[in-house]
């Protein structure tokens, strides 16, 4: 049925966006026990770095993207780690949760105050053509997003499993104390994680902002979906983010079309509760052993 | 005990009145953060532009306008507090808020304190609660929906319609009024779709609307969502006429939706794109002052302040009760008061009657197709 | 705390006297803010029980405030007295809290945050979509203020004293609870869950109790909120309020009895003090929270304690939900 195909393809496309947002979230948690409640805002902000560079600096779009990427790495990677996470993490997980909640508010309001409250159009990095798949129509942008998400995860998995640095990062995640004893520069490993997350969210931002339009409230929905996608897919596996994201995108569309539009937001939440209670490691994740 | 309070309150009030001799106090209670930030900021800036223009010419009856601002945070609880605060300062008139939910709660306070209130909210029931102190400077939904309904019946000759609306009190109120008007005209509503504020993915909604295959589709969401819907509709090849209100045909939507906005038609009550020199002049001045183009909320704030000025000058003094009484049934023409921009009449409930426009988006611009006369007169 | 008991009693009496005298020097707006502070403090006290004493991250408090508020609004607009709403809302919140906590508390702490987050959003959706019951997005207007034993609370000052009275009752009850054997079990739970269970404390049962009581207090706060604002609609009880309450508890000092009072004061009054900064106050508040959490995670009261006794051994901070080294 044509409708079914259209919904499926659209769902996968939106799911790809969710997946990109979830990947970095999972990565941060996996390697440095950071639950970043500001992840949605992290995906919202880099687009504004680019817009600001173009508006205030008058640079061209490609140059602005580069500037945006560098600034993201600095602010959302390095500064985030040094100024927000490090001072707080030694007090435990809860204070860090609080801190990232406050950080989300800060980023949101700062963009609203210092840039603009209304939605801004964001240029796409490539042509916005539409393709026909059977009787369904999907935009090239959406396909690119899915492709990029999958490639990013593939590269990440390769990096984590097949390179020396990657394996060191995994060791750090599993047991920082032991890693330190083994001579792994733990601090550096954790820093790399933050930088990778910053790069991922910047990438996500550049990909989704042409469709979402850049607005300070974008982080709210994206953040929530990222958490749900990460947990449903599997909090301790980066692959889980992809599975969770795609699944959520598809389910959302089918629920809205065939069940109830008013409650479409409820299904992911139900799914979250069910997964946490029945299979906390997520659909794809490995069962975590309790440390105590 | 009680008389002690009353005495204290009276003393305080007298002290305040003594202070406020040189300026006239018109606090702006408005959404500056939260979901209503964009509408509220536009309203505020329009009002501020008017206030500065009036003050530059000497104010109202020789007294300059002082307009302290408070942020309702798009939260009715906060807005109630802010209106209370405004009332405590012995205001002449309260300007705002724009969000219907906020207005409903603080309207009661303003009414009890007998303070006239100029609001930008569009929910129908605001002027149906018997409050003699509430006034609008834009159509309530109960006035704009009949106009749209007439256009759908007579202009499009549609027998069936689908409606897509955003699930907040703005969208739902509009949808409820619209459905009622459709029923009154014997037009069947085939698909009735609620969408979320901030929704991004409209694929499911477009699929459903395509399936319903009505003669026309009425879209009643906020600007960004309208843009996203239009793009998705264009992508999936919808050929049915898309009809909307001010939030579908505005310049912002055209900017965000690009090519997908072409062909969209609808009723526009208040628009900065109207082919009226006074309105164009306002648009230029607003842009020059604030560096962005206003939306219809800017017009609401601007004309509201000038309406108060004109009515006050008619009375010749600052009397809140008399102001409210005077405004009921008042007509202000641009020849009498240029700041009103377009002729406006208020009825005994506080609703405004003006000419409005049928528009179509052609080649990336809003084109006025027809000017609709006022409902009364 | 090593302040001599007499000084503590005097300070307490002075604070109470201030709270009682304050409304007479304020305009209706200021009185409204004080009433709002009292209501938020009650909700924060509930969350403090769950978070500060039992160590559970809950983002569900807003939903319980909403349940309480809608119960009160629906009952009183139909002519029922407010005390009926108190009874029903407290019972409802307690039961729902228990039912929610039963499965939810089996999971680890970070998961609980997400489960409670989902719960709040689900409750919001129900409040918004079930128009036949809650009037949906239009909200419920015209909520009357109660007559308490023949005394009308219509005027701002009267209603403020009513809120203050309820706050006093709730505080007394909480004080008693914490000092009781139950309360001591909570503290044991928080400090060292493993040891507590090895000593025979039924961890699950006590945590569940704390969660349910905390939720009930949220409901009570909601019952007061409805006649205070006299208009309610669903968005007031969404996730934003949960985050606000969480920040209140942390900023004040989780696990300290006076923490919620202080935290609610900061949250309600800070926008006032920072009014001159126009749109910046949320940014400043967020920065303040981030700095506070980094410098002193036990909140303002923890900070005050530290300043008072710099050389002495610091009072044990409420332990973070996991063992603090960051491994799960």
XYZ file of N, CA and C in Angstrom, chain B residues 1-2 5 16 33 44 69-71 73-78 80-82 84-86 88-89 100-102 104-105 108-109 112 125 167-170 172-174 176 194-197, chain C residues 24 27-30 32-33 36 124-125 128-129 131 137-139 141-142 145 151-152 154-158 161 225 227-233 235-236 271-272 275 278-279 281-282:
264
model
N -10.562 44.440 62.030
C -9.352 44.052 61.283
C -9.480 44.509 59.838
N -10.643 44.210 59.270
C -10.783 44.488 57.836
C -10.694 45.980 57.560
N -7.246 47.213 57.161
C -6.644 46.962 55.851
C -7.142 47.955 54.826
N -0.005 56.703 45.948
C 0.397 56.365 44.587
C -0.172 57.352 43.596
N 8.884 35.253 27.160
C 9.646 34.008 27.142
C 8.652 32.869 27.112
N 4.764 43.718 22.002
C 5.450 44.681 22.843
C 6.153 45.730 22.001
N 7.313 46.999 31.679
C 6.992 45.711 31.062
C 7.152 44.578 32.053
N 6.262 43.568 31.983
C 6.433 42.348 32.777
C 6.261 41.136 31.873
N 7.012 40.115 32.169
C 7.002 38.892 31.361
C 6.065 37.856 31.993
N 5.887 34.878 30.974
C 6.537 33.576 30.752
C 5.598 32.571 30.092
N 4.561 33.056 29.413
C 3.580 32.175 28.764
C 2.959 31.206 29.760
N 2.894 31.610 31.006
C 2.393 30.755 32.071
C 1.254 31.494 32.773
N 0.035 30.942 32.783
C -1.093 31.672 33.374
C -0.868 32.060 34.820
N -0.217 31.195 35.604
C 0.039 31.528 37.000
C 0.918 32.760 37.121
N 1.953 32.799 36.312
C 2.847 33.960 36.349
C 2.122 35.189 35.817
N -0.961 35.935 35.991
C -1.850 36.452 37.016
C -1.077 37.322 37.989
N 0.094 36.828 38.394
C 0.915 37.604 39.325
C 1.312 38.934 38.704
N 1.694 38.899 37.433
C 2.164 40.132 36.804
C 1.039 41.139 36.630
N -1.517 41.355 38.589
C -1.752 41.852 39.944
C -0.774 42.962 40.254
N 0.476 42.736 39.882
C 1.516 43.724 40.108
C 1.199 45.003 39.353
N 0.747 44.838 38.096
C 0.416 46.003 37.293
C -0.738 46.768 37.939
N -1.548 46.827 41.056
C -1.066 47.470 42.274
C -0.487 48.855 42.000
N -0.005 49.073 40.776
C 0.648 50.342 40.488
C -0.334 51.373 39.947
N -4.128 33.418 24.976
C -5.502 33.367 25.452
C -5.599 32.842 26.871
N -4.819 31.801 27.198
C -4.887 31.228 28.541
C -4.553 32.271 29.595
N -3.490 33.037 29.342
C -3.099 34.068 30.287
C -4.200 35.103 30.451
N -7.392 34.876 30.088
C -8.587 34.429 30.802
C -8.421 34.527 32.308
N -7.217 34.282 32.794
C -7.055 34.316 34.233
C -6.878 35.736 34.733
N -9.992 38.527 34.937
C -10.882 38.614 36.093
C -10.379 39.675 37.059
N -9.069 39.680 37.267
C -8.491 40.659 38.186
C -8.682 42.073 37.659
N -12.190 43.188 38.101
C -12.511 43.552 39.485
C -11.945 44.914 39.842
N -14.056 33.040 23.497
C -14.791 33.231 24.751
C -14.287 34.395 25.606
N -2.531 21.683 18.676
C -3.238 21.314 19.897
C -2.857 22.215 21.075
N -3.253 23.484 20.982
C -3.188 24.367 22.156
C -4.463 25.210 22.120
N -4.611 26.145 23.067
C -5.939 26.779 23.113
C -6.187 27.667 21.903
N -5.124 28.171 21.279
C -5.282 28.930 20.041
C -5.823 28.027 18.939
N -7.058 24.893 19.084
C -8.285 24.175 19.353
C -9.477 25.102 19.293
N -9.304 26.314 19.843
C -10.391 27.282 19.786
C -10.763 27.584 18.353
N -9.754 27.768 17.517
C -10.017 28.033 16.109
C -10.722 26.870 15.442
N -12.571 24.513 16.853
C -13.956 24.356 17.324
C -14.880 25.353 16.639
N -5.260 16.706 14.762
C -4.551 17.551 15.714
C -3.056 17.337 15.555
N -2.309 18.416 15.700
C -0.852 18.321 15.595
C -0.248 18.962 16.835
N 1.003 18.634 17.102
C 1.647 19.167 18.287
C 2.348 20.480 17.974
N 2.387 21.347 18.960
C 3.175 22.551 18.820
C 4.638 22.155 18.733
N 1.377 42.319 55.661
C 0.790 43.614 55.978
C 1.586 44.762 55.400
N 1.899 44.797 48.898
C 0.725 44.942 48.044
C 0.242 43.551 47.631
N -0.944 43.456 47.038
C -1.467 42.133 46.659
C -0.486 41.285 45.860
N 0.322 41.909 45.028
C 1.264 41.142 44.227
C 2.273 40.433 45.118
N 2.830 41.172 46.072
C 3.796 40.574 46.978
C 3.171 39.456 47.796
N 0.701 37.611 46.861
C 0.526 36.481 45.940
C 1.822 35.684 45.817
N 2.933 36.394 45.684
C 4.226 35.709 45.582
C 4.512 34.871 46.824
N 2.483 31.806 46.688
C 3.056 30.880 45.714
C 4.280 30.186 46.304
N 0.506 14.711 31.556
C 0.219 15.946 30.833
C -0.652 15.667 29.618
N -0.292 14.627 28.852
C -1.057 14.315 27.652
C -2.507 13.971 28.003
N -4.392 17.024 28.872
C -4.667 17.854 27.718
C -5.699 17.241 26.790
N -5.638 15.931 26.602
C -6.478 15.312 25.581
C -7.870 14.924 26.063
N -10.630 16.012 27.118
C -11.332 17.275 27.278
C -12.613 17.113 28.070
N -7.195 21.897 26.702
C -6.332 23.068 26.584
C -7.031 24.342 27.061
N -8.344 24.322 27.138
C -9.037 25.541 27.548
C -8.859 25.812 29.032
N -8.606 24.794 29.801
C -8.399 24.987 31.227
C -9.687 25.192 31.985
N -11.599 27.599 34.658
C -11.576 28.945 35.242
C -12.516 29.027 36.427
N -12.458 30.153 37.090
C -13.417 30.446 38.138
C -13.327 29.534 39.335
N -12.227 30.385 46.071
C -11.371 30.239 47.243
C -12.228 29.734 48.390
N -14.537 31.346 57.830
C -13.675 32.482 57.522
C -13.348 32.451 56.031
N -13.708 33.505 55.329
C -13.517 33.519 53.885
C -12.072 33.808 53.527
N -11.132 34.775 50.464
C -11.179 35.436 49.172
C -10.074 36.474 49.031
N -9.836 37.257 50.089
C -8.827 38.313 50.000
C -7.419 37.718 50.005
N -6.495 38.380 49.344
C -5.132 37.841 49.257
C -4.522 37.497 50.616
N -4.660 38.389 51.586
C -4.016 38.142 52.878
C -4.619 36.921 53.552
N -5.937 36.799 53.469
C -6.593 35.649 54.093
C -6.122 34.348 53.466
N -2.664 33.368 54.612
C -2.613 32.721 55.922
C -3.099 31.281 55.849
N -2.736 25.124 44.937
C -2.382 25.902 43.751
C -3.627 26.342 42.980
N -6.911 27.069 43.850
C -7.591 28.295 44.275
C -6.668 29.508 44.365
N -5.366 29.286 44.375
C -4.461 30.435 44.402
C -4.506 31.169 43.069
N -4.297 30.418 41.978
C -4.254 31.035 40.659
C -5.649 31.222 40.091
N -6.590 30.388 40.528
C -8.002 30.436 40.124
C -8.194 30.138 38.645
N -7.174 29.573 38.012
C -7.293 29.108 36.633
C -6.191 28.088 36.429
N -6.517 26.906 35.949
C -5.451 25.941 35.668
C -5.594 25.387 34.262
N -4.453 25.084 33.665
C -4.461 24.404 32.392
C -3.235 23.489 32.341
N -0.462 22.858 30.644
C 0.967 23.113 30.459
C 1.667 23.547 31.743
N 0.900 24.006 32.741
C 1.543 24.396 33.999
C 2.109 23.186 34.726
N 13.334 35.783 40.163
C 12.905 36.593 39.020
C 12.580 38.023 39.437
N 12.080 38.209 40.649
C 11.787 39.551 41.139
C 13.051 40.365 41.317
N 14.687 41.333 38.161
C 13.791 41.948 37.184
C 14.496 43.011 36.366
N 15.878 42.331 32.890
C 14.941 42.019 31.812
C 14.987 40.541 31.465
N 15.390 40.188 30.244
C 15.280 38.802 29.809
C 16.379 37.889 30.324
N 17.248 36.948 33.389
C 17.256 36.327 34.711
C 17.304 34.808 34.646
N 16.697 34.217 33.606
C 16.778 32.752 33.516
C 18.211 32.314 33.256
